[in-house]
XYZ file of C-alpha atoms in Angstrom:
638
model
C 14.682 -64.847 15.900
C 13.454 -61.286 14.936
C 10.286 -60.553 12.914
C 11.046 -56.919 12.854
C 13.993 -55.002 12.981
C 14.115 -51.171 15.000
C 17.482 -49.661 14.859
C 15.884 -46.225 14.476
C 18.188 -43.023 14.675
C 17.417 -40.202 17.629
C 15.939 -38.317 14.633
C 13.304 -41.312 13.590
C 12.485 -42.229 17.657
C 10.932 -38.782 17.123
C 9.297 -38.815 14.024
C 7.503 -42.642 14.184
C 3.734 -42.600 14.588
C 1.152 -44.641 16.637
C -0.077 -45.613 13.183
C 2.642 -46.519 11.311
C 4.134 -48.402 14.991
C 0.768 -50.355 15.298
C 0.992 -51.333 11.520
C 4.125 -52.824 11.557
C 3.669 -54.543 14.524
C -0.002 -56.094 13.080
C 2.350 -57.337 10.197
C 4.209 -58.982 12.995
C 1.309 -60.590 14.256
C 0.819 -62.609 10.489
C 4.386 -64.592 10.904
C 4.297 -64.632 14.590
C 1.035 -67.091 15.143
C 3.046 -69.747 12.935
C 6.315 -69.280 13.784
C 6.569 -69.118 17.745
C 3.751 -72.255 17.551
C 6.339 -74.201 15.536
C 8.722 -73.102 18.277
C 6.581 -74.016 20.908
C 6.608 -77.445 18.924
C 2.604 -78.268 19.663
C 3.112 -77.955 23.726
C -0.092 -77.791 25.987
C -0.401 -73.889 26.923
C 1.251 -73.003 30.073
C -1.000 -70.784 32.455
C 1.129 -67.601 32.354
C 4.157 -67.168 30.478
C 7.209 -64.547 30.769
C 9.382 -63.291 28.124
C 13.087 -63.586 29.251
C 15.461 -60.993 28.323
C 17.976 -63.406 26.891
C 19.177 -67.152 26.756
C 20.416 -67.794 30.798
C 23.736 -68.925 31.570
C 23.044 -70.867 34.205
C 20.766 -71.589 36.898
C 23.104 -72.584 39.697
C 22.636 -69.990 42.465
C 25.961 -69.329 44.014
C 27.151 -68.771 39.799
C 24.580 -66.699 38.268
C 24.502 -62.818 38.208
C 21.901 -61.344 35.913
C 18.052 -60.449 36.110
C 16.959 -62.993 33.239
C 18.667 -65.832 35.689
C 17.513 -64.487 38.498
C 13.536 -64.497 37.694
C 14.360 -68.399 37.344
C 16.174 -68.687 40.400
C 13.452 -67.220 42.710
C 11.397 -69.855 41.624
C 12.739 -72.774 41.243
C 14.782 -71.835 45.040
C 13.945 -70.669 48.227
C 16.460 -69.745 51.476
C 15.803 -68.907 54.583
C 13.446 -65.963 53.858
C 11.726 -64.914 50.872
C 11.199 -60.909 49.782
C 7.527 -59.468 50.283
C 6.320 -59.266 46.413
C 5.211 -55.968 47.781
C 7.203 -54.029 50.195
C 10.312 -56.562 49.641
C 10.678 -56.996 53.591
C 11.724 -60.437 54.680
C 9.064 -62.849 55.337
C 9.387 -66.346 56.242
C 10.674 -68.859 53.975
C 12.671 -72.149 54.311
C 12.410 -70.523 58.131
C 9.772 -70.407 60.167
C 10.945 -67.914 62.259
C 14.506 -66.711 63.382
C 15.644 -65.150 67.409
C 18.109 -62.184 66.776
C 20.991 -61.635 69.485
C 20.929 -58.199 71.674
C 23.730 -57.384 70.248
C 22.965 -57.921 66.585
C 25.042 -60.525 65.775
C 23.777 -63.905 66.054
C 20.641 -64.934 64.129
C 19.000 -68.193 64.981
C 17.069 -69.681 62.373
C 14.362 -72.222 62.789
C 13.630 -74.249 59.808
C 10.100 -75.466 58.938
C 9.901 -79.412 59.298
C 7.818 -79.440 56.162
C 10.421 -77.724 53.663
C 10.981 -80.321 50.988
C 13.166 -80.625 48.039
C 11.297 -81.888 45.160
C 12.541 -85.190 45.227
C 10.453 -85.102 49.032
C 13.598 -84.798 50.898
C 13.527 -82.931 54.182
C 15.834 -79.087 53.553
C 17.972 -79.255 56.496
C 20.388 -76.749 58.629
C 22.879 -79.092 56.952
C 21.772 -77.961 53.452
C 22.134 -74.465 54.190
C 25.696 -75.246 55.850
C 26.801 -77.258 52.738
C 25.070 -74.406 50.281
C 27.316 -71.554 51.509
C 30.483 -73.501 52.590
C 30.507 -73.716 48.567
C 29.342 -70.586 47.513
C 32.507 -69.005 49.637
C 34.688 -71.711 48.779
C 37.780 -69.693 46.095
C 37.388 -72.826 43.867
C 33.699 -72.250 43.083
C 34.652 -68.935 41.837
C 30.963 -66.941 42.955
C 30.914 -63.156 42.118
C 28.603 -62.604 44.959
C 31.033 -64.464 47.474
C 31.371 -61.484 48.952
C 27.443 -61.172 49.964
C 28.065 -63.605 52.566
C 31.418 -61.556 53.904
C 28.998 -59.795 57.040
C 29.599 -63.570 58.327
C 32.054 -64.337 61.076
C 35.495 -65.240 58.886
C 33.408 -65.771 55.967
C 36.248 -62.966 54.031
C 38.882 -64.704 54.962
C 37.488 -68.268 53.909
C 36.935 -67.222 50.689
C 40.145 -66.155 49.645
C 41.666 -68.983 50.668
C 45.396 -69.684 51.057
C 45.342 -65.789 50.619
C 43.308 -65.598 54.063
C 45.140 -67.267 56.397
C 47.843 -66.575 58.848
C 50.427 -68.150 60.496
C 48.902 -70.368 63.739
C 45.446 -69.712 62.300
C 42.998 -73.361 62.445
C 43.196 -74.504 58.353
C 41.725 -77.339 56.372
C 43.932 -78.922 53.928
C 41.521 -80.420 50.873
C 43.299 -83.264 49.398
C 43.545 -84.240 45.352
C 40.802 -86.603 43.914
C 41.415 -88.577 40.660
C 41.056 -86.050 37.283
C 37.548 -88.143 36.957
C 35.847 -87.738 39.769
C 32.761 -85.343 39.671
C 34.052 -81.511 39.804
C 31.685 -80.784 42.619
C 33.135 -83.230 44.669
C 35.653 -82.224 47.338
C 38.993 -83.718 48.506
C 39.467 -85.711 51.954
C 40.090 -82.916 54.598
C 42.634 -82.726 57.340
C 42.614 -80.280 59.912
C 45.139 -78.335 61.157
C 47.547 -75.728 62.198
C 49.543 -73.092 59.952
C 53.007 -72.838 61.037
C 54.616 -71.253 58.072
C 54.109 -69.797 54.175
C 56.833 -70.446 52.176
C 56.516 -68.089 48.844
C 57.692 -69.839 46.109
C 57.145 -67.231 42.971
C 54.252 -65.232 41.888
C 51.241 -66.208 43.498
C 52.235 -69.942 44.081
C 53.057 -70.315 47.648
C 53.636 -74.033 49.986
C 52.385 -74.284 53.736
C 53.336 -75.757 56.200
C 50.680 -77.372 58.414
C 50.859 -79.235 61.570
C 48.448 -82.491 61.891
C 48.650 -84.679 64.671
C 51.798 -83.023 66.176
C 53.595 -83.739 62.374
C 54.630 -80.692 59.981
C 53.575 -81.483 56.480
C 54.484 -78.842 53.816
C 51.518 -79.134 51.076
C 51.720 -77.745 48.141
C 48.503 -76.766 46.155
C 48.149 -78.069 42.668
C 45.139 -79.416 40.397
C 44.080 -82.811 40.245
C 45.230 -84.131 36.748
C 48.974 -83.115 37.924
C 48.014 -84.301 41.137
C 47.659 -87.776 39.013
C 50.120 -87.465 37.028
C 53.411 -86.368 38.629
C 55.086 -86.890 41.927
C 55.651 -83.975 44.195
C 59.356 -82.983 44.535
C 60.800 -84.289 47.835
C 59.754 -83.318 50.959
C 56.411 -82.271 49.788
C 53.025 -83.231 49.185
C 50.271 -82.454 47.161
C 46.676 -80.807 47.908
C 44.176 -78.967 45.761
C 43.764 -75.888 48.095
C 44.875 -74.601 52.287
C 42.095 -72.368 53.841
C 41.029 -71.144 56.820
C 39.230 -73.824 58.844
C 35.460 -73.525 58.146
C 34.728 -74.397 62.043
C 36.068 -71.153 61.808
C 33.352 -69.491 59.780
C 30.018 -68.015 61.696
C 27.292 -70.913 60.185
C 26.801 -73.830 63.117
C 24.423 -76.429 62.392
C 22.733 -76.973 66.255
C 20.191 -79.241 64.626
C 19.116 -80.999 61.122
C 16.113 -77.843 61.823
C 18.273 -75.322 63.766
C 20.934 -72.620 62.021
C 23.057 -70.334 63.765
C 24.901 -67.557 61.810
C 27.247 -65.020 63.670
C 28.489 -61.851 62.009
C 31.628 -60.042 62.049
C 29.249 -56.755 62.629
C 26.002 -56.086 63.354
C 24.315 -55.383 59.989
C 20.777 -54.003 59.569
C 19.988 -55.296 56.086
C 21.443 -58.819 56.487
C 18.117 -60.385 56.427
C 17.613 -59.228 53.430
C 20.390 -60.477 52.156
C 18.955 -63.797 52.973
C 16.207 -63.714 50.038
C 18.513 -63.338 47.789
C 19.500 -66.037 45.197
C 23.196 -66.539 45.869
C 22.180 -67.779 49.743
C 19.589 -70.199 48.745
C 20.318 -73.777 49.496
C 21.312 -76.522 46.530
C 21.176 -80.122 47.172
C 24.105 -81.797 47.886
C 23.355 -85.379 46.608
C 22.325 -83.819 43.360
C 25.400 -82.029 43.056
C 27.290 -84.644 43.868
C 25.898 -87.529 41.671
C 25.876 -85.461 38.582
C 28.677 -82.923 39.004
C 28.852 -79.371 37.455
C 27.001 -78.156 34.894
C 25.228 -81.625 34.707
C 23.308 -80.917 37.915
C 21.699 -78.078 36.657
C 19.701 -79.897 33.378
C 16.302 -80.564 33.633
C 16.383 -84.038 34.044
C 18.616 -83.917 36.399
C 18.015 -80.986 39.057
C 16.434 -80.848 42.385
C 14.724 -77.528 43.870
C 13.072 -76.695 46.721
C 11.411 -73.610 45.804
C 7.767 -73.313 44.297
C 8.753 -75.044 41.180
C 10.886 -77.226 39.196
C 12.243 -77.390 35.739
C 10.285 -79.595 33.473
C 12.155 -78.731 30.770
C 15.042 -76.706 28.723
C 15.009 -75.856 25.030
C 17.672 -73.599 24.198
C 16.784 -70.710 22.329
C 12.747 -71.031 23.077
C 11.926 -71.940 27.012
C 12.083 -73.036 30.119
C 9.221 -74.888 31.335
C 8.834 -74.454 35.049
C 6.386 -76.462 36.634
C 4.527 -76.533 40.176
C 6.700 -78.090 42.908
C 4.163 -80.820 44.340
C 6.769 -80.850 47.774
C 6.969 -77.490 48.290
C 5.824 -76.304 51.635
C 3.522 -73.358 50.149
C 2.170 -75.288 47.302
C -1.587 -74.178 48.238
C -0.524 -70.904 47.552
C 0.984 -71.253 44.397
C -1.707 -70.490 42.206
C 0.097 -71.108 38.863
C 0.408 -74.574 37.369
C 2.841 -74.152 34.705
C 4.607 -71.054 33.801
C 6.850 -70.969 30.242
C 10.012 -68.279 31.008
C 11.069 -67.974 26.942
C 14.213 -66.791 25.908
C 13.742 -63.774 23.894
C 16.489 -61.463 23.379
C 14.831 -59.036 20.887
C 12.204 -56.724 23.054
C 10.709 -56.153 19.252
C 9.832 -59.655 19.094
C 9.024 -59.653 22.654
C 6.255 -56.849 22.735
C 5.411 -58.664 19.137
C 4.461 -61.766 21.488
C 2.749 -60.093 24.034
C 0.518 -57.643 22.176
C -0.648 -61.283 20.045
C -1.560 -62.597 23.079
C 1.508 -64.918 23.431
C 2.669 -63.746 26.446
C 1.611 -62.385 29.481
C 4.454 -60.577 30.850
C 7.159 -58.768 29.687
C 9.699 -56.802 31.552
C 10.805 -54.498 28.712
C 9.914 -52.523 25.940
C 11.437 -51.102 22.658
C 12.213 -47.303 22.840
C 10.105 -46.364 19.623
C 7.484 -48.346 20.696
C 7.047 -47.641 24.653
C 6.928 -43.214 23.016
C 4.093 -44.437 21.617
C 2.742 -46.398 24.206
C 2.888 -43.988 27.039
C 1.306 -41.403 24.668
C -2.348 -43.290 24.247
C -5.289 -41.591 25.459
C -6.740 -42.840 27.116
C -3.839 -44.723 29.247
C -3.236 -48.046 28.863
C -4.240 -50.395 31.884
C -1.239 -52.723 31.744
C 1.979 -50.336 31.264
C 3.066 -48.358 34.534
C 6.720 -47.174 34.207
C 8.447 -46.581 37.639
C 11.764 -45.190 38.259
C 13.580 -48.037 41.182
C 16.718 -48.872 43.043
C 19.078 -49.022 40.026
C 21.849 -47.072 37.623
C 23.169 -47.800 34.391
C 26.642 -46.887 33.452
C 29.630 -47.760 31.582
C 33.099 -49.568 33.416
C 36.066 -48.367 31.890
C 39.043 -51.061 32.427
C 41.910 -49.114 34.306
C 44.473 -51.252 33.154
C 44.259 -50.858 29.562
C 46.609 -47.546 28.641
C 45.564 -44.787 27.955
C 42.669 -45.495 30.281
C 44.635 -45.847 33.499
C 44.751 -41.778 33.208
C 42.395 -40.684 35.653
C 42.070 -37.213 32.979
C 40.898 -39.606 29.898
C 38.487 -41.275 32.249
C 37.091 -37.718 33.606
C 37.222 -36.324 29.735
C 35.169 -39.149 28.179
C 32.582 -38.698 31.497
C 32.477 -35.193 31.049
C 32.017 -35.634 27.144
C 28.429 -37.261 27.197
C 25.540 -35.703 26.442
C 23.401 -37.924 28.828
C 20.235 -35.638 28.315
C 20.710 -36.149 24.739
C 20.887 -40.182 25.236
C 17.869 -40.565 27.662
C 15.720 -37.615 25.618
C 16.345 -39.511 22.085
C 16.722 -43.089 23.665
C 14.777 -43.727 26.443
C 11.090 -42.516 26.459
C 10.143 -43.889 29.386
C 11.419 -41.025 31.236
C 14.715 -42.360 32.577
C 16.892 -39.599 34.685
C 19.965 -38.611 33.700
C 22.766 -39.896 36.779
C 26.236 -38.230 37.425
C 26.203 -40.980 40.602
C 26.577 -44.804 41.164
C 24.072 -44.248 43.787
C 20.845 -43.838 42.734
C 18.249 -41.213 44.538
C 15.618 -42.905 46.644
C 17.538 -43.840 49.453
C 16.443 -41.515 52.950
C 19.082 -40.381 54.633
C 22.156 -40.969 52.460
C 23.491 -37.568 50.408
C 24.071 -37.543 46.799
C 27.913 -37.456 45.015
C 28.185 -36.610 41.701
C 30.423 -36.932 39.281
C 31.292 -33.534 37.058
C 28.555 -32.855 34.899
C 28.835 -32.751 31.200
C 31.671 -29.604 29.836
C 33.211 -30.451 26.338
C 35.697 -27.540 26.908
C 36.682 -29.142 29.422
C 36.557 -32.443 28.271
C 39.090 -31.422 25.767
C 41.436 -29.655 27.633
C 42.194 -32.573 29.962
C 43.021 -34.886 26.581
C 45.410 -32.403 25.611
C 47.321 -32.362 28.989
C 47.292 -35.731 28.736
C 48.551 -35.749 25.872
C 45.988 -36.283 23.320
C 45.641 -32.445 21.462
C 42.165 -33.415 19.458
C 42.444 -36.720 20.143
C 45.464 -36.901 17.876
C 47.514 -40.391 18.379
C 44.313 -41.655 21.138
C 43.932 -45.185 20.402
C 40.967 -46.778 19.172
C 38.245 -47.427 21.878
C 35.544 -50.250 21.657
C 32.600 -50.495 24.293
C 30.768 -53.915 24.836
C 27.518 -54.008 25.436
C 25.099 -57.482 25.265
C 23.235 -57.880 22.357
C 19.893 -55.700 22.840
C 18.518 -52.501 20.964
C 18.346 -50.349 23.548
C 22.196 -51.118 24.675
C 23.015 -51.348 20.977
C 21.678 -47.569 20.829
C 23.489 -46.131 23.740
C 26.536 -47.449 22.402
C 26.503 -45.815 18.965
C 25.535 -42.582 20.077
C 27.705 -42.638 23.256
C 30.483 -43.670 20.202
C 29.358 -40.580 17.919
C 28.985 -38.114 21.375
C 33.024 -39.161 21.451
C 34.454 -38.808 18.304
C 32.655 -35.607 17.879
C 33.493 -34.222 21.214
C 37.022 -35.438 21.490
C 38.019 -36.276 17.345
C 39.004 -40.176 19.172
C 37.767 -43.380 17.045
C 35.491 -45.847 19.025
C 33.865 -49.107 17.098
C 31.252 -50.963 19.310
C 31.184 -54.748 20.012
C 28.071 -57.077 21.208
C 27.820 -60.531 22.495
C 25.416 -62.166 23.522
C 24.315 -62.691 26.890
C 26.706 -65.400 28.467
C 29.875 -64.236 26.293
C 29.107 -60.772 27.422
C 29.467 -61.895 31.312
C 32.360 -64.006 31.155
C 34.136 -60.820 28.474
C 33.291 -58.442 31.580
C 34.418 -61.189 34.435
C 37.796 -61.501 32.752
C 38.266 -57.944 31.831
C 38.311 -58.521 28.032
C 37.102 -55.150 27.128
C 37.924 -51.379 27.380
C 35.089 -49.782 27.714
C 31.544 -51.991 29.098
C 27.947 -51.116 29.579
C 26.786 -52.661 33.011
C 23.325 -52.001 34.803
C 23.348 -52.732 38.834
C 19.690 -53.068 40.498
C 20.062 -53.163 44.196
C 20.179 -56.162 46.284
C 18.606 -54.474 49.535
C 17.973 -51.144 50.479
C 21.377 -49.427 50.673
C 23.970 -47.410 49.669
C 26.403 -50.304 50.238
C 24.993 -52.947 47.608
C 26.263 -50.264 44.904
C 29.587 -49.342 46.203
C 30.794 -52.538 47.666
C 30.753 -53.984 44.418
C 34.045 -51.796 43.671
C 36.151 -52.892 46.646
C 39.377 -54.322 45.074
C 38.513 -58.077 45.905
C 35.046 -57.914 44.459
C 34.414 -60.310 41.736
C 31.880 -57.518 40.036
C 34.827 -55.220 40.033
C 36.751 -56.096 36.885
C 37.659 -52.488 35.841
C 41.253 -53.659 37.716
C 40.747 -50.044 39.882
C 41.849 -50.530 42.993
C 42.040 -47.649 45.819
C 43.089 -48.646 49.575
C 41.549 -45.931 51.169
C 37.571 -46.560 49.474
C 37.985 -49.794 50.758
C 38.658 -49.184 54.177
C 35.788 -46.516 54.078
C 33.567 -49.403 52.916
C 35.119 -51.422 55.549
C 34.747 -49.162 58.148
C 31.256 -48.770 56.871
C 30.728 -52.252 57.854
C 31.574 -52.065 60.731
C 29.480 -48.917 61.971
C 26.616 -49.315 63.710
C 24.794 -46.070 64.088
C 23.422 -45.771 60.866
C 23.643 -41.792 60.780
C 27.400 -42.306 60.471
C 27.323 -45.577 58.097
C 26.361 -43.308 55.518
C 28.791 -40.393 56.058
C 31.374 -42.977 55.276
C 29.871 -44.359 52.514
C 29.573 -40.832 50.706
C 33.180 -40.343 51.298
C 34.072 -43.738 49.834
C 31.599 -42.722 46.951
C 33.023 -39.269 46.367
C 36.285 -41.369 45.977
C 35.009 -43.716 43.384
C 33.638 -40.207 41.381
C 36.763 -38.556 41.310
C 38.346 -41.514 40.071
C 36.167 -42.665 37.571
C 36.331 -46.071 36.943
C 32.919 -45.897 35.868
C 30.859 -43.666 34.056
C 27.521 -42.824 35.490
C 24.550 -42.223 32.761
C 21.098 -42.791 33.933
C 18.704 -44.354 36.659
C 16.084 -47.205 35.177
C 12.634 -47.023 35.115
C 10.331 -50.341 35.006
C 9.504 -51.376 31.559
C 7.027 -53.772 32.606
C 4.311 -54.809 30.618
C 1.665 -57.202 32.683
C -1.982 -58.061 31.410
C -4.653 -56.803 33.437
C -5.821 -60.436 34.058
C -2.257 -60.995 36.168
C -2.716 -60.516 39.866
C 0.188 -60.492 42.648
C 2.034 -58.468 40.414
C 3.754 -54.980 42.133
C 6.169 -52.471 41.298
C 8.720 -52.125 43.885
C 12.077 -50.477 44.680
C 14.003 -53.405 42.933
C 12.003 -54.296 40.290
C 11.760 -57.832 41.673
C 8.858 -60.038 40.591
C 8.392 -63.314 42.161
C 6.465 -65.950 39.846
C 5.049 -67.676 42.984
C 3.452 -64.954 44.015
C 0.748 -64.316 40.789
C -2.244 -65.519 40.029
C -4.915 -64.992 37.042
C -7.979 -63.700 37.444
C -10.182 -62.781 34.510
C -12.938 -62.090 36.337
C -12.062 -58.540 38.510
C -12.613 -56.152 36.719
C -10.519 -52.412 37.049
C -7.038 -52.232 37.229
C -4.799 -55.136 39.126
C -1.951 -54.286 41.711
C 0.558 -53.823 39.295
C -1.295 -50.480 38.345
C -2.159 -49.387 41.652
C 1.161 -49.577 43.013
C 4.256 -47.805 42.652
C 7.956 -48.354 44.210
């Protein structure tokens, strides 16, 4: 729902007025105090309340991917270490405390005895071993599976029958009836891998000795499983994969994890406070399969809250976690995380009062905004850890051309776009890496030359754009993206005389367009995981799941590899800038500008800081109407 509607030209951004801004939004205010009440459906008030970007997908850790899901996730789950709200350096979580090998690579993790899911169950070693022995498993499908690769064999787990080698220790996960619960797995045998045989395309059998017997297994899914016999000589399984005794996670105790690494890696802990290695619960899973286990009534956290309820298009209702080990530090009862996909009707809620956080703001308003005098004492933009730019899918002609991909990069205006789009004062990026990171030297992609531009069309055979197919660019369904994409889409045509339309979707159509390439041209925005260069450029590796673009280059993946597997830091990133000078020259992506924090927090809201990642944990806030001067958010700056 929308009460007003800004889909202002570059021209207008420039010529609106605090007065006439203000004025429309007081109008707001009129049909706002009926119509989000009658939303709200007579509910007691929460204690703080968070405006959403968009409607989530889903909260299931090891499946979501995106910022509104992840504000959810880092409160409703916990892993072994949670982020510093401040600094974002790993402090304790589900773990106590954790004993780190000499020679990097084996962390021992002691888990608190009073970590509690909220049904009061103990959160076990076991729950940790179960949590990512999922996430990695091919059949769960994670796009972060490869977060957990820095594990011992973790790689070659996850990509299953694809991972494993003749004489290599497998697992052989047997059919289950069609009805039984998806989450479920097959009876395992163990193993040895004697032989592949290929069969055609992708579709391979094995042949695995149990007991001192050669079985040749033959992967298929359960309803054909059910339904037909397997020809002669074979039998019938739902996957073969690398034994997961195998994998570097050891359960010593129901309180004791061990974790070995293929290499030693400095930010791993951090990796560990992020939401695709929390723990889920198994018996939840189990009992009410996927998505089931994920409703309201139905799920089981272990973080500083739980769900108390879903309404779809209007809220999630997150309520204290009476189990959770911190609970007398959770200062906030009940916190309402609405789904609000227009940031018109967002800053419409919070200026009324009906919200007390928001973590963006409309272009034409946020001009205005940053222009009062004097300052306001709840705005404080902040450029972070983060780039915005466009993926161009390789594998759509002509867009395989490395010249088209260099021509439409070099045909932006991207001072134009953040100048006339962005007031916040977003800077322009010719990188995937953003600045802010010591040590590590800049790449850039060419910067913007229409001449250029032009010239390499017509080599490749596109004089004027004359016979270039028709280009669309997705973007999810937001004004600011919604912007971008029609002036990126006039920049072209007038630059390059090609015809591009624009297409949004909304927020979970838009991931699973860009997760099965359905697109030629796609906004995407990547905020850093951890502090490095690597959690931008390993998401273009050619077995990513985040890289859909279908650009694939041998050599940028070894460098990545080989980045891995360095341990001087010094020369970590001298690989990495080769592997991103690669990526540049190649173009599978077009760079176009860093973010800057949009947040908008009432002075009242304590706990709240601006950081490198713009990452803002729930648990950690408080109110306090009683301090007067400004509150952390304010004071602090990434």
């Amino acid at each position: 729902m929308q009460f007003i509607t800004y889909y202002p030209s570059a021209a207008s951004y420039m010529s609106d007025t605090s007065r006439s801004l203000i004025a429309a939004l007081l109008f707001a205010c009129l049909l706002l105090g009926s119509v989000w009440a009658t939303l709200g459906g007579g509910l007691p008030p929460a204690d703080f309340t968070v405006i959403n970007e968009s409607e989530i997908k889903s909260v299931d850790p090891a499946l979501i991917s995106g910022q509104p899901e992840g504000r959810i996730a880092y409160a409703i789950f916990e892993g072994l270490v949670r982020n510093d709200p401040k600094t974002l350096e790993p402090i304790p979580g589900v773990a106590a405390r954790w004993e780190i090998s000499e020679n990097r690579l084996t962390y021992t993790f002691y888990l608190r005895n009073d970590a509690r899911w909220s049904n009061g169950e103990p959160v076990t070693a076991h729950d940790f071993a179960y949590s990512w022995r999922r996430f990695l498993d091919p059949r769960t499908a994670a796009e972060y599976a490869y977060q957990a690769w820095y594990i011992k064999n973790a790689h070659n787990y996850s990509l299953g029958g694809s991972g494993i080698e003749p004489d290599d220790p497998v697992e052989v996960e047997l059919n289950l009836s069609p009805d039984a619960k998806n989450t479920l797995r097959g009876k395992i045998l163990h193993g040895k891998l004697v032989r592949i045989l290929p069969r055609n395309d992708d579709e391979r059998d094995f042949i695995v000795e149990i007991g001192g017997k050669q079985i040749t297994y033959r992967p298929t899914d359960d309803s054909e499983a059910a339904d037909y016999d397997p020809p002669q000589g074979v039998a019938w399984c739902r996957q073969v994969l690398l034994d997961f005794r195998e994998v570097g996670i050891e359960v010593l105790d129901d309180l004791t994890l061990q974790v070995t690494l293929e290499n030693p890696t400095p930010y791993f802990l951090g990796l560990l406070g992020f939401y695709p290695l929390f723990p889920v619960n198994q018996r939840c899973l189990e009992t009410y399969g996927a998505p089931d286990w994920t409703k309201s009534r139905n799920i089981v956290t272990n973080g500083a809250y739980t769900i108390a309820f879903r309404r779809i298009r209007d809220r999630i209702r997150l309520v204290k976690n009476k189990y959770y080990w911190n609970r007398e530090n959770v200062r906030l009862e009940v916190v309402d995380v609405l789904a609000v996909e227009s940031l018109t009707t967002a800053l419409n809620l919070y200026l009324t009062g009906k919200a007390d956080w928001i973590s963006n703001v409309p272009p034409p308003a946020m001009r205005e905004l940053i222009r009062e005098d004097p300052p306001r004492n709840d705005l404080n933009p902040a450029p972070y850890l983060s780039s915005y730019y466009y993926l161009i899918n390789t594998l759509r002609e002509p867009l395989n051309d490395v010249r088209i991909r260099r021509a439409l990069s070099m045909a932006l205006d991207r001072e134009e776009i953040t100048s006339s789009l962005l007031p916040a004062g977003e800077p322009v990026s010719l990188s995937l890496v953003p600045p802010g990171i010591e040590g590590y030297q800049m790449q850039t992609a060419d910067a913007e030359n229409i001449e250029e531009a032009r010239r390499l069309f017509a080599e490749a055979g596109y004089p004027e754009g004359h016979g270039f197919p028709r280009l669309e660019i997705l973007t999810n369904t937001q004004e600011t993206h919604l912007a971008i994409a029609e002036l990126i889409r006039k920049q072209w045509q007038r630059a390059l005389g090609i015809t591009v339309k624009t297409r949004n979707e909304e927020w979970g159509a838009y991931q699973t367009s860009l997760r099965q390439g359905k697109y030629d041209i796609a906004r995407r925005g990547w905020i850093s995981d951890y502090t490095d260069p690597n959690t931008f450029l390993d998401m273009f590796i050619s077995h990513s799941e985040q890289n859909s673009t279908g650009w694939s280059n041998a050599k940028y993946d070894q460098l990545v590899e080989n980045a891995r597997q360095e341990v001087d830091p010094e020369k970590r990133f001298r690989l990495l800038e080769k592997a991103e000078r690669i990526l540049l020259d190649e173009l599978p992506l077009i760079p176009i500008y860093t973010y800057v924090s949009k947040n908008m927090v009432k002075p009242y809201v304590r706990g709240f800081y601006n950081n490198v990642q713009d990452e803002h944990y729930i648990w950690a806030m408080w109110i306090d109407h009683s301090t007067e001067g400004s509150n952390e958010f304010m004071r602090s700056g990434p």
